[in-house]
Tab-separated table of C-alpha atoms and ligand atoms in Angstrom:
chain	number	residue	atom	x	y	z
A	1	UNK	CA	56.802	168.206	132.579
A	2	UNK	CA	57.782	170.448	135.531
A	3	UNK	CA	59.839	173.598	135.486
A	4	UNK	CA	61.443	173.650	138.682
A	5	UNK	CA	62.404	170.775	141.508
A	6	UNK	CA	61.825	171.655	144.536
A	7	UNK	CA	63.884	169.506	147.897
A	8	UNK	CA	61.693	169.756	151.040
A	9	UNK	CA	58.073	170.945	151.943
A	10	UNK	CA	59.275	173.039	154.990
A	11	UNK	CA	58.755	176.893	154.514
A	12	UNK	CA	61.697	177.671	152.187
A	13	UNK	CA	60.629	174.808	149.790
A	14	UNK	CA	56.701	176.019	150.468
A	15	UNK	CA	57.028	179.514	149.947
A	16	UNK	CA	59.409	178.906	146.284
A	17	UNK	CA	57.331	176.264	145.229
A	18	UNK	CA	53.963	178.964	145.772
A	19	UNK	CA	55.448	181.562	144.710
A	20	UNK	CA	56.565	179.685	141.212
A	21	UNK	CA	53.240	178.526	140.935
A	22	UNK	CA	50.916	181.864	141.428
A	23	UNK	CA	53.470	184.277	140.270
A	24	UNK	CA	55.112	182.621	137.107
A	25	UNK	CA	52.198	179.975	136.312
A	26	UNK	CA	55.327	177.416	135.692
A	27	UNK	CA	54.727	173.697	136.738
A	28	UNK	CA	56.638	172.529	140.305
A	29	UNK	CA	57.399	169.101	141.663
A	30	UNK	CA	58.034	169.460	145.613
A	31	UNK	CA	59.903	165.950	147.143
A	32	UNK	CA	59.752	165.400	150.527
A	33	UNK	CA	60.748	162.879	152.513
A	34	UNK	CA	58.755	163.212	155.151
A	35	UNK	CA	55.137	161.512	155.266
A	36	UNK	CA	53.958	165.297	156.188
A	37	UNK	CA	54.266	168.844	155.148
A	38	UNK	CA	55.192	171.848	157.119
A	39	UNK	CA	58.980	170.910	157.700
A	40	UNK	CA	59.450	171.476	161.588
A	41	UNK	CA	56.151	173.591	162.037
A	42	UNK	CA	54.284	170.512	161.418
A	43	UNK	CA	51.265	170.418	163.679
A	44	UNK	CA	48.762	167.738	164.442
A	45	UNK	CA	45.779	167.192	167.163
A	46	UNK	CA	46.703	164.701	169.538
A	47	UNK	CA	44.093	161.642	170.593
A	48	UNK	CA	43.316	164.674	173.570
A	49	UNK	CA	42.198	166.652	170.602
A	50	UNK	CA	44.797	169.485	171.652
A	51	UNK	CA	46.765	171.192	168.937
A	52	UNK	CA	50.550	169.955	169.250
A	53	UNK	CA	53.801	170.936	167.390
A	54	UNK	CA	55.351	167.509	166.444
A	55	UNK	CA	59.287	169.314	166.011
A	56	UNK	CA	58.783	171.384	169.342
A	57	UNK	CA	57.241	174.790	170.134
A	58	UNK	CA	56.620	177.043	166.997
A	59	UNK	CA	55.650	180.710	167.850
A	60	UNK	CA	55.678	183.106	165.074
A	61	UNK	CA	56.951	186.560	165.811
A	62	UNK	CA	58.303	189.166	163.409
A	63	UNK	CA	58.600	193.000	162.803
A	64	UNK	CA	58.724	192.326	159.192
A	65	UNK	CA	55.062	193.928	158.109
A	66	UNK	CA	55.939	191.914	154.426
A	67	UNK	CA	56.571	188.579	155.929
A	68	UNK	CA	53.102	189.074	158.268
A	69	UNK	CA	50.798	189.931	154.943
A	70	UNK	CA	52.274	187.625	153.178
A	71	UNK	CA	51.617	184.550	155.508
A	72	UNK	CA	47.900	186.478	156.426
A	73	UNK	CA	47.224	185.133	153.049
A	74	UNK	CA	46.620	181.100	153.738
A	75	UNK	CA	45.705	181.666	157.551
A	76	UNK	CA	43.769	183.689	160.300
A	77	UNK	CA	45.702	184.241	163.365
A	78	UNK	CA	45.280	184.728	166.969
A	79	UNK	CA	47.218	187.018	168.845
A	80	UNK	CA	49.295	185.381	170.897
A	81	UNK	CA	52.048	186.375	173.310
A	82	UNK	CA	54.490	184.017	174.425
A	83	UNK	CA	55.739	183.798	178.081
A	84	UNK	CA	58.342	181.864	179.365
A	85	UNK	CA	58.988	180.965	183.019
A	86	UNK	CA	62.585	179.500	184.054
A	87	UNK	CA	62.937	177.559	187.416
A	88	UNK	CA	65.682	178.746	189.307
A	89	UNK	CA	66.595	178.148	192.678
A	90	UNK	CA	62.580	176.390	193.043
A	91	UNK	CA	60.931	179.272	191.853
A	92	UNK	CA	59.354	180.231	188.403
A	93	UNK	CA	60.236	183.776	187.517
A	94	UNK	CA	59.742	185.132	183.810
A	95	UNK	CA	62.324	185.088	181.281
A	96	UNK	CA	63.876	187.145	179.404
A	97	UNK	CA	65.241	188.077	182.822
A	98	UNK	CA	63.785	191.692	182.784
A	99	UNK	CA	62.947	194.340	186.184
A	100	UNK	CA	60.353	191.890	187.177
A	101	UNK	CA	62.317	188.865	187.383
A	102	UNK	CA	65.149	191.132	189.314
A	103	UNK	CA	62.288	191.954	192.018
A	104	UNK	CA	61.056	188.020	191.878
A	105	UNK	CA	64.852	187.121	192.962
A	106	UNK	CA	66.368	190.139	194.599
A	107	UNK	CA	65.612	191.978	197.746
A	108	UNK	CA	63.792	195.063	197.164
A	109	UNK	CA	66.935	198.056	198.086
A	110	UNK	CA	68.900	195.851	195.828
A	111	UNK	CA	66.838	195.112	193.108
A	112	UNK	CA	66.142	199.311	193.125
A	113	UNK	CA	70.073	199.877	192.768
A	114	UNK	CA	69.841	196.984	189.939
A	115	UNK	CA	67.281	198.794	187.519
A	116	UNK	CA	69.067	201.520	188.487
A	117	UNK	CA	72.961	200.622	187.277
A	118	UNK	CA	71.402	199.175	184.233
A	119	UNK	CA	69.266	202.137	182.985
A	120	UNK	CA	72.732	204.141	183.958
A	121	UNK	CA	74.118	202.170	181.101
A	122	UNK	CA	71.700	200.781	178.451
A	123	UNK	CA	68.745	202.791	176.907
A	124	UNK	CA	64.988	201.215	178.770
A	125	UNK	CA	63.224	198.751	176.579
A	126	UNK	CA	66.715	197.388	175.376
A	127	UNK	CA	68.002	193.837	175.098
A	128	UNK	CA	71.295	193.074	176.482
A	129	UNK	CA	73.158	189.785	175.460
A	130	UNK	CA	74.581	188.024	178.774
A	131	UNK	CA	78.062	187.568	177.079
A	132	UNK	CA	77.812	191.823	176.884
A	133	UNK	CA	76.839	192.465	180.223
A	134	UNK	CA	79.073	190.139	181.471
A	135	UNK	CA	81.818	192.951	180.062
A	136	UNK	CA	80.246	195.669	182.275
A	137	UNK	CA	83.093	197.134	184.552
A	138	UNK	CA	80.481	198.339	187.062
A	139	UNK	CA	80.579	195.854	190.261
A	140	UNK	CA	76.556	195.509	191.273
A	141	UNK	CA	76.332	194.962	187.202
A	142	UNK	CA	78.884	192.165	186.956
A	143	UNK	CA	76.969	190.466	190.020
A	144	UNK	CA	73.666	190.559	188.093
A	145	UNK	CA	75.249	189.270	185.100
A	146	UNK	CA	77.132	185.922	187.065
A	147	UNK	CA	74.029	185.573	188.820
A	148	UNK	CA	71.894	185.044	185.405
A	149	UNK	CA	74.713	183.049	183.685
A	150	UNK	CA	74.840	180.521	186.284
A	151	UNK	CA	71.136	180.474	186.957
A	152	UNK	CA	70.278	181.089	183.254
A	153	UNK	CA	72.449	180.132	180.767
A	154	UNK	CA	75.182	177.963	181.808
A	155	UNK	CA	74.082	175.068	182.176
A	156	UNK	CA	71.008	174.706	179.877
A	157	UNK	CA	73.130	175.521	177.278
A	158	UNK	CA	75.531	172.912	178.300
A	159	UNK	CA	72.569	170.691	177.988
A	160	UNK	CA	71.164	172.240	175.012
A	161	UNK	CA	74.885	172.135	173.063
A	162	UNK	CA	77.240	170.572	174.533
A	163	UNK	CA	79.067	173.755	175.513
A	164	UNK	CA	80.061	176.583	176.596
A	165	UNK	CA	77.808	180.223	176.123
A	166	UNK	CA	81.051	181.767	175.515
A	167	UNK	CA	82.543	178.828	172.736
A	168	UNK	CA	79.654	179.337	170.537
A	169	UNK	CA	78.420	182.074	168.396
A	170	UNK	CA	77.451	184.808	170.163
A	171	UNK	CA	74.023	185.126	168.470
A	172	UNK	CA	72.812	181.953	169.796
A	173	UNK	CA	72.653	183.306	173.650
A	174	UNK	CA	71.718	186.594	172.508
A	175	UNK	CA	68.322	185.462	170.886
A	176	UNK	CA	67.078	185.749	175.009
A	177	UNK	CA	69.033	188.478	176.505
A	178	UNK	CA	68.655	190.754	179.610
A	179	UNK	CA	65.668	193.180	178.991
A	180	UNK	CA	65.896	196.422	180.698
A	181	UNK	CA	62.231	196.769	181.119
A	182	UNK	CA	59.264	195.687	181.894
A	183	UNK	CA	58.256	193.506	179.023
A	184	UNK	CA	57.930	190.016	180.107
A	185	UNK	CA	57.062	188.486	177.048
A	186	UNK	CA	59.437	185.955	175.820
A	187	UNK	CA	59.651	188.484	172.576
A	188	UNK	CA	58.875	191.770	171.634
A	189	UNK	CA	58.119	192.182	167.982
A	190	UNK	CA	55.113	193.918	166.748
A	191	UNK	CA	53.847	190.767	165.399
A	192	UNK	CA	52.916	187.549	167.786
A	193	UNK	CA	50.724	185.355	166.535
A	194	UNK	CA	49.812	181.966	165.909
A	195	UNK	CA	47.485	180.476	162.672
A	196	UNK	CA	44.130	179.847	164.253
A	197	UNK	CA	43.979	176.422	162.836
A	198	UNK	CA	47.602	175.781	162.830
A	199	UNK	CA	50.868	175.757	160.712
A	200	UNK	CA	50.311	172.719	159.043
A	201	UNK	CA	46.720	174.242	157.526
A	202	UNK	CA	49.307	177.681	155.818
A	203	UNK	CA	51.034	174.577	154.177
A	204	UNK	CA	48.206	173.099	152.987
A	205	UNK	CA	47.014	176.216	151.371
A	206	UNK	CA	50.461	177.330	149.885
A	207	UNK	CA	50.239	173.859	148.127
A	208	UNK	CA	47.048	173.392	147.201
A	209	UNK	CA	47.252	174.485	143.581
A	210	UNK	CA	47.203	173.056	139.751
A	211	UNK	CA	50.674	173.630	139.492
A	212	UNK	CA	52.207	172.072	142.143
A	213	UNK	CA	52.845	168.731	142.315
A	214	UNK	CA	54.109	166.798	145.812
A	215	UNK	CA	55.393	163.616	146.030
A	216	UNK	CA	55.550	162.618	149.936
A	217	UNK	CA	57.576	160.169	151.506
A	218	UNK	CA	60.198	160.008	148.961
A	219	UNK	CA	64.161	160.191	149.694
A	220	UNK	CA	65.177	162.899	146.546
A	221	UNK	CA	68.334	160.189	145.489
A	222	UNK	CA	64.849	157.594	145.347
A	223	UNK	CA	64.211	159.932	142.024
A	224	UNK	CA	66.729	162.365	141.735
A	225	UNK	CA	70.506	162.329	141.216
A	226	UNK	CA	73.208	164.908	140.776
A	227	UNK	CA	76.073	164.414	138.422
A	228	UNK	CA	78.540	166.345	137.338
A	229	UNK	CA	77.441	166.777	134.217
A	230	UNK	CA	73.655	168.268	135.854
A	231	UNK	CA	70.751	167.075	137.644
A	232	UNK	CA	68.906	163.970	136.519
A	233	UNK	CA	65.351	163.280	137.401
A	234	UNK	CA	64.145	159.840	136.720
A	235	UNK	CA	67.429	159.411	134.572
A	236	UNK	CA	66.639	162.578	132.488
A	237	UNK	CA	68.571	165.557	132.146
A	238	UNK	CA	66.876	168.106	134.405
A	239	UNK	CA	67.710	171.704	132.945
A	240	UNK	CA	64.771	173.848	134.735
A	241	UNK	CA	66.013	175.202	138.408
A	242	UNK	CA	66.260	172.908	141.715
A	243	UNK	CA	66.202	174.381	144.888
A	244	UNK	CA	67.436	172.233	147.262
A	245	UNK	CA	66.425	172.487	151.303
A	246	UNK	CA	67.986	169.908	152.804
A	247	UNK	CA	71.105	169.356	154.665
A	248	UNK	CA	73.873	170.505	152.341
A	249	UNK	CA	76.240	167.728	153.255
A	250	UNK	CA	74.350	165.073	152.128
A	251	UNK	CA	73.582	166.470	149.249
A	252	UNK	CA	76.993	165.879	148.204
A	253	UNK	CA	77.210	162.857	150.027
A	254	UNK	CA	79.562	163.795	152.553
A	255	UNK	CA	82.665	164.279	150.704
A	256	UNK	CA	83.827	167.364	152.919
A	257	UNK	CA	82.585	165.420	156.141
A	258	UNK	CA	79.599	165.323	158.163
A	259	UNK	CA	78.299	168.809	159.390
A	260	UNK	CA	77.407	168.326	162.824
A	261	UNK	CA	73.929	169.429	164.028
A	262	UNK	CA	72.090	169.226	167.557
A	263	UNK	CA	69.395	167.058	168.005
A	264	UNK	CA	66.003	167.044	170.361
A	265	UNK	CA	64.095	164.006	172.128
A	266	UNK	CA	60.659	165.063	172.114
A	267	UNK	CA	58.864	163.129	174.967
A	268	UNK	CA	54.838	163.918	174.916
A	269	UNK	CA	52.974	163.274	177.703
A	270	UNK	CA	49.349	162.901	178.662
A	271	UNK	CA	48.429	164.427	181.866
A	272	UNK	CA	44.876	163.690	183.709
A	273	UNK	CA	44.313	167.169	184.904
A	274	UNK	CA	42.891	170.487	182.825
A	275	UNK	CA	46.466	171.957	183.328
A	276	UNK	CA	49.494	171.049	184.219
A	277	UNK	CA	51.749	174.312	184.830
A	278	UNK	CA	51.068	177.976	184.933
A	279	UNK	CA	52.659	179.227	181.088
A	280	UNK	CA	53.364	177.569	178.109
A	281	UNK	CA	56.611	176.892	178.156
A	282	UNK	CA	58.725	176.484	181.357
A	283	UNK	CA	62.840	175.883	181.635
A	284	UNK	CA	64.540	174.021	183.794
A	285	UNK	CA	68.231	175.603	183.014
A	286	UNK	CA	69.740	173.842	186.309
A	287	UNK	CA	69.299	170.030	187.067
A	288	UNK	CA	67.166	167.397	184.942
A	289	UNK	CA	67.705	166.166	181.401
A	290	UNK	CA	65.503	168.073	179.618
A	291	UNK	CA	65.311	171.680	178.695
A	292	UNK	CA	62.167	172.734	178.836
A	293	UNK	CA	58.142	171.783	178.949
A	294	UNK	CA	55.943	172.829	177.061
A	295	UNK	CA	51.993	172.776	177.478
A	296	UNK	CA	50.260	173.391	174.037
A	297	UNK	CA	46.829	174.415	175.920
A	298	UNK	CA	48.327	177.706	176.858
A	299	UNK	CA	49.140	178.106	172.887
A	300	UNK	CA	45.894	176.432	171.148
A	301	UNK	CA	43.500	176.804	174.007
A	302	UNK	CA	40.509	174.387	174.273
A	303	UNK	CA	38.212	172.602	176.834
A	304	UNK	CA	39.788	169.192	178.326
A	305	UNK	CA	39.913	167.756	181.155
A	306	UNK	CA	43.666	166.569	179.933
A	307	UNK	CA	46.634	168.495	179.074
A	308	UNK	CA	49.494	167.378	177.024
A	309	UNK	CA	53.053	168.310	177.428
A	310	UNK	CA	56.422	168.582	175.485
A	311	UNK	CA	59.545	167.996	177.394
A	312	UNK	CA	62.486	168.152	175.388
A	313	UNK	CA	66.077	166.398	175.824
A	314	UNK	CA	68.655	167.509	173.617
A	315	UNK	CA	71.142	164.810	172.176
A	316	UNK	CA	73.835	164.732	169.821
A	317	UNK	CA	72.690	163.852	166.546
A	318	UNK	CA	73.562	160.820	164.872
A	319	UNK	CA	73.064	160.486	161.079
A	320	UNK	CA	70.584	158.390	159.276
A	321	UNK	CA	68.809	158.339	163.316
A	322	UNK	CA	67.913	161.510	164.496
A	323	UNK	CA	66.143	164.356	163.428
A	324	UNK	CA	68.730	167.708	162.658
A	325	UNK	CA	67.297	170.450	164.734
A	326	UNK	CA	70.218	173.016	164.871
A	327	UNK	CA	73.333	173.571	163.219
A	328	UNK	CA	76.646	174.007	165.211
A	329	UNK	CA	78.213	177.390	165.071
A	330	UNK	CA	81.713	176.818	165.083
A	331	UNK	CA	84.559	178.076	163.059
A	332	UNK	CA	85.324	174.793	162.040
A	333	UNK	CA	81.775	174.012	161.359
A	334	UNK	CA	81.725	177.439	159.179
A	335	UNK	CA	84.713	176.704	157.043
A	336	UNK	CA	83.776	172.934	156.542
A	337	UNK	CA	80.074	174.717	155.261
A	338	UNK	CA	81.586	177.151	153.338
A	339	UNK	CA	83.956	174.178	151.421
A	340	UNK	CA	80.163	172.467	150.379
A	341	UNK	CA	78.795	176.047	149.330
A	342	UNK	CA	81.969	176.306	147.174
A	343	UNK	CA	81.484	173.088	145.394
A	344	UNK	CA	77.519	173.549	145.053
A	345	UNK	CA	78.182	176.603	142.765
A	346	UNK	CA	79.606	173.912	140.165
A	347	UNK	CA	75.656	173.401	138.849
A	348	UNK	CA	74.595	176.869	137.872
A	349	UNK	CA	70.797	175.849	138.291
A	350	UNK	CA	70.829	174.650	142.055
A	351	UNK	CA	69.723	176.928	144.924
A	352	UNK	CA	70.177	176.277	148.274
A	353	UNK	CA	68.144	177.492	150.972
A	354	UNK	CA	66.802	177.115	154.071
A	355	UNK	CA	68.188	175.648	158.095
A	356	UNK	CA	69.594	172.767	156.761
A	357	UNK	CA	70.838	173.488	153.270
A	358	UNK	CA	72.491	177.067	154.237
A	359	UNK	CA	73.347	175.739	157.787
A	360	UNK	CA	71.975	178.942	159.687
A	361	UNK	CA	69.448	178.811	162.595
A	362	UNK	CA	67.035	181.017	160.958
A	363	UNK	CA	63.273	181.541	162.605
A	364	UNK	CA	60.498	180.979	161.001
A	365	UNK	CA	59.853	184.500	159.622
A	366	UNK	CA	63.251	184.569	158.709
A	367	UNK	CA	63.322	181.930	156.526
A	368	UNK	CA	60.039	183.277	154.651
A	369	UNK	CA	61.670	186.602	154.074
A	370	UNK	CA	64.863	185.262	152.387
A	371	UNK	CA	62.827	182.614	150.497
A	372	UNK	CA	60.553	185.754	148.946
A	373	UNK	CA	63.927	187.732	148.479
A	374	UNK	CA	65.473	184.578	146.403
A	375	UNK	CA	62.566	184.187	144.480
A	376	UNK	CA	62.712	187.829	143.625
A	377	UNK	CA	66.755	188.039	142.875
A	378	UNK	CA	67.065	184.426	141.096
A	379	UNK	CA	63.608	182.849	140.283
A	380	UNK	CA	61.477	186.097	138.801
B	1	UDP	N1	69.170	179.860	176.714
B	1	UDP	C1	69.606	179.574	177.995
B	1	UDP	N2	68.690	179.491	179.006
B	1	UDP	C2	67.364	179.655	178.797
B	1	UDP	C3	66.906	179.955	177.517
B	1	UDP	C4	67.829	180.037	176.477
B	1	UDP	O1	70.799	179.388	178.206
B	1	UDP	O2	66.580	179.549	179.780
B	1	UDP	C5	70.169	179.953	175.632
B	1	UDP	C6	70.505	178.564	175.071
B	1	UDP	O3	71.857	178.561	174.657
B	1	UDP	C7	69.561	178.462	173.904
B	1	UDP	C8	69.581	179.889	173.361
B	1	UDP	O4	69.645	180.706	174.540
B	1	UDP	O5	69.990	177.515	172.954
B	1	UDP	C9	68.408	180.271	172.502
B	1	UDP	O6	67.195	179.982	173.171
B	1	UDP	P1	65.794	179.886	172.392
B	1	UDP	O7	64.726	179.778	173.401
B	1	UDP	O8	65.741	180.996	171.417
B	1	UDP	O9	65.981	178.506	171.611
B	1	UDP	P2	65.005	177.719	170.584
B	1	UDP	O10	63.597	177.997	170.991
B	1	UDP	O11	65.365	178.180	169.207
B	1	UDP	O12	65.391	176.290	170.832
């Protein structure tokens, strides 16, 4: 009856399961578990009739021009720059920390000599990682670069992971570095946008066809089961492809251990005033237990006389509880990944892909370019 299985609704099982359907007219079932679509982009309007991301704050920004047409084909977008303020010392000043946020902070002689050192030593428009600049040999630089690791990064990413910038892969803290510029948008790609009737609508459409068939709310060992001997659905051998999006480990039930992951309280709230802080997302990386709030009027924008904000406390995740947000990036966390990769190439029709199933933090246009590349190197 179906040709392929498809794990999870989010944008890795999306994409495959539209791509199967349009491009090789074969029959998909798509399992979630979920009572929605849309994976962590899910968006809904709220009883204030503002447009709010359920998982936390979605923005979608990309250079890749493939990745833009591709999703331009089941939405409209509006341009859309995000900004980012970070509280330090009781004021808001943009981040990325960039020449504007040295002037917001520093006097003026010594925010001059600032720009200066740095555009001695990095090209302008450049993004340095704190971990690199914190190698600088130059004295006024190393200053800069304590100053914005204790004010920056320390200690929301203590609150964020559990840890230390400098314990964890260095990619994590280098997703918002130092910009030597002027650019205070929280990114810089060529592409920042958001779907003019939200993320959850581009699911919607990538779904909507004869050939795909989704079953919601339904646990994949509810239907499926994987033995050694192959992949049974309903108690039938399975022989057409599965692509599985999940998290790896409990695909295979945990026999290598549990794979840690970080989770997120999301705390909404309802404010009674049209809005409640000056950008759409703020950070508090010193003091309180959340991260950051977020106020989805500054992303969707609409008349109300009420706002609604995100606030977001990061937690340890426990299984079978909470919701897996990030993977860990540890060595150990690697090798105990790469032992469940190792095992999953046993069954020469299952694909893994996606956050949870390949354990990487990948954005959102990053996980629609390597779903279109797998789908062009092992489905076509
Ligand atoms: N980060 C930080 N202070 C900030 C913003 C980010 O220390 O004000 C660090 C932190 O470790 C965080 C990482 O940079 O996990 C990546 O931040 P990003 O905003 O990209 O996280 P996401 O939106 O994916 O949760």
């Amino acid at each position: 009856m179906f040709d392929y299985v498809i794990i999870g609704a989010g944008y890795a099982g999306s994409v495959m399961a539209e791509r199967i359907a349009t491009q090789l007219n074969k029959k998909v079932l798509i399992i979630e578990k979920r009572n929605h679509i849309g994976g962590n982009s899910y968006d809904f309007k709220d009883e204030n009739n503002i447009l709010i991301h359920k998982y936390g704050p979605h923005l979608f920004h990309t250079n890749n021009k493939k990745v833009f047409d591709y999703l331009s084909q089941f939405t409209s977008w509006d341009i859309y720059n995000h900004k980012v303020l970070a509280v330090i010392d009781g004021k808001e000043v943009s981040i990325p920390f960039n020449f504007n946020t040295i002037n917001d902070v520093f006097p003026e002689t010594l925010a001059k000599k600032l720009e200066e050192k740095l555009l001695n030593e990095f090209k302008y428009n450049s993004k340095v990682p704190i971990l690199e600049l914190k190698k600088s040999t130059d004295k006024d630089l190393q200053f800069l670069a304590d100053f914005v690791y204790e004010k920056i990064f320390v200690h929301y990413t203590a609150k964020q992971w559990g840890m230390k910038p400098e314990d964890m892969d260095s990619a994590v803290t280098a997703r918002v570095p130092i910009f030597v510029g002027r650019d205070d948008r929280y990114f810089n790609d060529k592409y920042q946008v958001v779907p003019k009737n939200g993320y959850t609508k581009i699911f919607e459409n990538m779904l909507n066809h004869k050939n795909i068939k989704l079953l919601l709310n339904t646990d994949f060992k509810e239907v499926c089961e994987l033995q050694e001997d192959g992949f049974y659905l309903l108690d039938n051998k399975f022989n057409g492809k599965i692509i599985y999006t999940g998290q790896i480990d409990e695909l295979f039930d945990y026999k290598f251990g549990d794979l840690p992951y970080r989770s997120v309280d999301m705390k909404f709230e309802t404010i009674e005033k049209e809005y409640y802080q000056e950008a759409a997302t703020v950070n508090y990386p010193n003091g309180y237990d959340f991260t950051r709030i977020t106020e989805f009027k500054h992303i969707h924008p609409i008349d109300s006389k009420k706002t609604t904000i995100l606030k977001e406390y990061p937690k340890e995740y426990i299984k079978g509880k909470d919701t897996p947000y990030y993977p860990i990036f540890t060595t150990e966390n690697q090798t105990k990944y790469n032992q469940y990769l190792e095992y999953s190439k046993r069954w020469n029709n299952l694909i893994l892909l996606g956050r949870l199933a390949e354990y990487k933090y990948y954005d959102m246009d990053d996980i629609v370019e390597r779903a279109l590349e797998v789908f062009e190197k092992e489905i076509k």
